[in-house]
Amino acid sequence: PDERKSSRPGERKSSRPGAHDVIVIGIAGGTGSGKSTLIEKIKQEFGEMITILSHDFYYKQHDELSLAERRELNYDHPDAFDTELMIRHIKALKNWQPVDRPVYDFTIYNRLPETARVMPARVVVVEGILIFESRKLRELFDIKAFIDTDADVRIIRRILRDVKKRGRSMDSVIDQYLTS
């Protein structure tokens, strides 16, 4: 392995980045504001040096509820997320440790049993509508960006995304948008 000299004689230090070498960027904004578009631009700039975590991956699991009951939950509230798990995962990534993040299925409004392996990188981008709500999470970000987009543009983007990619009906998307 590639190693470099430590400040202590006779000791070798790994060349892998440490927590001080990892930049964590938080990108927040309302639903449909353009967070994913900004992340794509960042990916183009940093290439393989980037890892992305979406707050949406961390929706809480609700196996105890029926599908109809899960549909009624407010997913645009801080209590909908397992933010503590996300904080632990960001800290692990900053210490150059891989994590197994949850996999969330929007069509069943629940987490799947499997997880997805996330490898550490020099740049960790965290995105979500409520990532700045938690002080503990907010304090992990070296850079914070909030995207402000007109509500009429955001609702159109959300309808298109949720109908095409998440298997929702237009009525359910509009109802959820208006009620939560």
Short mmCIF file of C-alpha atoms in Angstrom, two decimals:
data_model
loop_
_atom_site.label_atom_id
_atom_site.label_comp_id
_atom_site.label_asym_id
_atom_site.label_seq_id
_atom_site.Cartn_x
_atom_site.Cartn_y
_atom_site.Cartn_z
CA PRO A 1 0.00 0.00 0.00
CA ASP A 2 0.99 3.58 -0.61
CA GLU A 3 2.31 5.04 2.64
CA ARG A 4 3.94 8.26 3.72
CA LYS A 5 6.16 9.07 6.65
CA SER A 6 4.66 9.97 9.98
CA SER A 7 5.84 12.80 12.18
CA ARG A 8 7.26 10.19 14.58
CA PRO A 9 10.51 8.45 13.63
CA GLY A 10 10.04 4.79 12.71
CA GLU A 11 6.27 5.08 12.34
CA ARG A 12 4.47 4.92 8.98
CA LYS A 13 1.16 6.62 8.29
CA SER A 14 -1.37 5.45 5.71
CA SER A 15 -1.98 7.74 2.75
CA ARG A 16 -5.73 7.25 2.90
CA PRO A 17 -7.57 10.46 3.71
CA GLY A 18 -8.64 11.20 7.25
CA ALA A 19 -11.69 13.05 8.55
CA HIS A 20 -9.94 16.37 8.00
CA ASP A 21 -9.46 15.51 4.31
CA VAL A 22 -13.16 14.79 3.60
CA ILE A 23 -15.38 17.66 2.52
CA VAL A 24 -19.07 17.28 3.37
CA ILE A 25 -21.48 19.39 1.33
CA GLY A 26 -25.11 19.79 2.42
CA ILE A 27 -27.62 20.69 -0.28
CA ALA A 28 -31.16 21.51 0.85
CA GLY A 29 -34.22 22.92 -0.82
CA GLY A 30 -37.88 22.20 -1.24
CA THR A 31 -39.18 19.26 -3.20
CA GLY A 32 -38.39 19.71 -6.89
CA SER A 33 -36.07 22.66 -6.25
CA GLY A 34 -33.15 21.35 -8.32
CA LYS A 35 -31.01 19.57 -5.73
CA SER A 36 -30.39 16.61 -8.06
CA THR A 37 -29.39 18.92 -10.91
CA LEU A 38 -26.82 20.67 -8.71
CA ILE A 39 -25.49 17.29 -7.54
CA GLU A 40 -25.05 16.19 -11.17
CA LYS A 41 -22.94 19.31 -11.78
CA ILE A 42 -20.83 18.52 -8.70
CA LYS A 43 -20.40 14.91 -9.90
CA GLN A 44 -19.16 16.20 -13.26
CA GLU A 45 -16.58 18.30 -11.44
CA PHE A 46 -15.36 15.73 -8.90
CA GLY A 47 -15.96 12.44 -10.76
CA GLU A 48 -14.99 9.36 -8.74
CA MET A 49 -14.07 11.46 -5.70
CA ILE A 50 -17.71 11.90 -4.67
CA THR A 51 -20.21 9.97 -2.56
CA ILE A 52 -23.86 10.99 -2.38
CA LEU A 53 -26.27 10.42 0.50
CA SER A 54 -29.91 11.37 0.16
CA HIS A 55 -31.98 11.99 3.28
CA ASP A 56 -34.73 10.08 1.43
CA PHE A 57 -32.71 6.87 1.92
CA TYR A 58 -33.23 7.33 5.66
CA TYR A 59 -37.01 7.36 5.88
CA LYS A 60 -37.96 5.31 8.91
CA GLN A 61 -39.10 1.74 8.46
CA HIS A 62 -42.75 1.04 9.20
CA ASP A 63 -43.33 -2.70 8.85
CA GLU A 64 -45.94 -2.46 11.62
CA LEU A 65 -48.21 -0.34 9.40
CA SER A 66 -50.30 -1.38 6.42
CA LEU A 67 -49.64 0.17 3.01
CA ALA A 68 -52.75 2.34 3.45
CA GLU A 69 -51.49 3.56 6.84
CA ARG A 70 -47.99 4.25 5.46
CA ARG A 71 -49.50 6.34 2.66
CA GLU A 72 -51.09 8.61 5.28
CA LEU A 73 -47.81 9.45 7.06
CA ASN A 74 -46.30 12.91 6.69
CA TYR A 75 -43.01 12.30 4.88
CA ASP A 76 -42.18 16.01 4.88
CA HIS A 77 -41.67 16.17 8.66
CA PRO A 78 -38.39 15.70 10.57
CA ASP A 79 -39.86 12.71 12.45
CA ALA A 80 -40.18 10.79 9.17
CA PHE A 81 -36.38 10.39 8.97
CA ASP A 82 -33.82 8.31 10.84
CA THR A 83 -31.46 11.29 10.96
CA GLU A 84 -29.38 9.78 13.78
CA LEU A 85 -28.44 6.87 11.51
CA MET A 86 -27.51 9.31 8.75
CA ILE A 87 -25.29 11.23 11.19
CA ARG A 88 -23.51 8.00 12.19
CA HIS A 89 -23.01 7.14 8.53
CA ILE A 90 -21.57 10.55 7.65
CA LYS A 91 -19.16 10.34 10.60
CA ALA A 92 -18.05 6.88 9.45
CA LEU A 93 -17.53 8.11 5.87
CA LYS A 94 -15.49 11.04 7.21
CA ASN A 95 -13.31 8.45 8.97
CA TRP A 96 -12.91 6.65 5.67
CA GLN A 97 -15.13 3.70 6.62
CA PRO A 98 -17.76 2.28 4.26
CA VAL A 99 -21.39 2.18 5.42
CA ASP A 100 -24.46 0.15 4.52
CA ARG A 101 -27.26 2.65 4.01
CA PRO A 102 -30.94 1.78 3.93
CA VAL A 103 -32.76 1.24 0.65
CA TYR A 104 -36.14 2.92 0.51
CA ASP A 105 -38.89 1.91 -1.93
CA PHE A 106 -41.21 4.83 -2.72
CA THR A 107 -43.80 2.54 -4.31
CA ILE A 108 -44.47 0.72 -1.01
CA TYR A 109 -43.62 3.65 1.30
CA ASN A 110 -41.12 1.57 3.24
CA ARG A 111 -37.53 0.41 3.51
CA LEU A 112 -36.48 -2.79 1.86
CA PRO A 113 -34.66 -5.49 3.85
CA GLU A 114 -31.43 -5.04 1.86
CA THR A 115 -28.93 -2.22 2.21
CA ALA A 116 -26.58 -0.50 -0.24
CA ARG A 117 -22.84 -0.26 0.38
CA VAL A 118 -21.55 3.32 0.28
CA MET A 119 -17.83 3.79 -0.08
CA PRO A 120 -15.99 6.75 1.42
CA ALA A 121 -14.77 9.51 -0.86
CA ARG A 122 -13.02 12.85 -0.55
CA VAL A 123 -16.33 14.66 -1.16
CA VAL A 124 -19.57 13.55 0.50
CA VAL A 125 -22.70 15.30 -0.75
CA VAL A 126 -25.77 15.08 1.49
CA GLU A 127 -29.07 16.23 0.06
CA GLY A 128 -32.61 16.53 1.29
CA ILE A 129 -35.49 18.85 2.05
CA LEU A 130 -34.87 18.84 5.83
CA ILE A 131 -31.15 18.26 6.27
CA PHE A 132 -30.65 21.71 7.82
CA GLU A 133 -33.36 21.12 10.43
CA SER A 134 -31.09 19.03 12.69
CA ARG A 135 -28.30 21.00 14.37
CA LYS A 136 -26.18 17.85 14.81
CA LEU A 137 -26.49 17.03 11.11
CA ARG A 138 -25.97 20.64 10.02
CA GLU A 139 -22.73 20.86 12.01
CA LEU A 140 -21.20 18.05 9.90
CA PHE A 141 -21.38 20.13 6.71
CA ASP A 142 -18.32 22.06 5.57
CA ILE A 143 -20.37 23.74 2.84
CA LYS A 144 -24.12 24.42 2.92
CA ALA A 145 -26.30 25.34 -0.06
CA PHE A 146 -30.02 26.05 -0.07
CA ILE A 147 -31.77 26.07 -3.43
CA ASP A 148 -34.75 28.43 -3.58
CA THR A 149 -37.09 27.72 -6.49
CA ASP A 150 -40.61 29.02 -7.13
CA ALA A 151 -43.35 26.74 -5.80
CA ASP A 152 -45.10 26.44 -9.19
CA VAL A 153 -41.92 25.05 -10.78
CA ARG A 154 -41.34 22.69 -7.84
CA ILE A 155 -44.83 21.14 -7.93
CA ILE A 156 -44.56 20.46 -11.67
CA ARG A 157 -41.16 18.82 -11.20
CA ARG A 158 -42.46 16.74 -8.28
CA ILE A 159 -45.50 15.53 -10.22
CA LEU A 160 -43.34 14.49 -13.17
CA ARG A 161 -40.80 12.72 -10.93
CA ASP A 162 -43.26 10.94 -8.63
CA VAL A 163 -45.53 9.74 -11.44
CA LYS A 164 -42.68 8.58 -13.72
CA LYS A 165 -40.15 7.26 -11.20
CA ARG A 166 -42.11 6.43 -8.05
CA GLY A 167 -45.26 4.86 -9.45
CA ARG A 168 -47.64 7.40 -7.93
CA SER A 169 -50.80 8.84 -9.38
CA MET A 170 -51.00 12.55 -10.13
CA ASP A 171 -53.86 12.89 -7.63
CA SER A 172 -51.81 11.28 -4.83
CA VAL A 173 -48.83 13.54 -5.53
CA ILE A 174 -50.95 16.68 -5.49
CA ASP A 175 -52.82 15.56 -2.36
CA GLN A 176 -49.55 14.83 -0.53
CA TYR A 177 -48.07 18.15 -1.65
CA LEU A 178 -51.09 20.12 -0.44
CA THR A 179 -51.50 18.30 2.89
CA SER A 180 -47.89 17.94 4.01
#
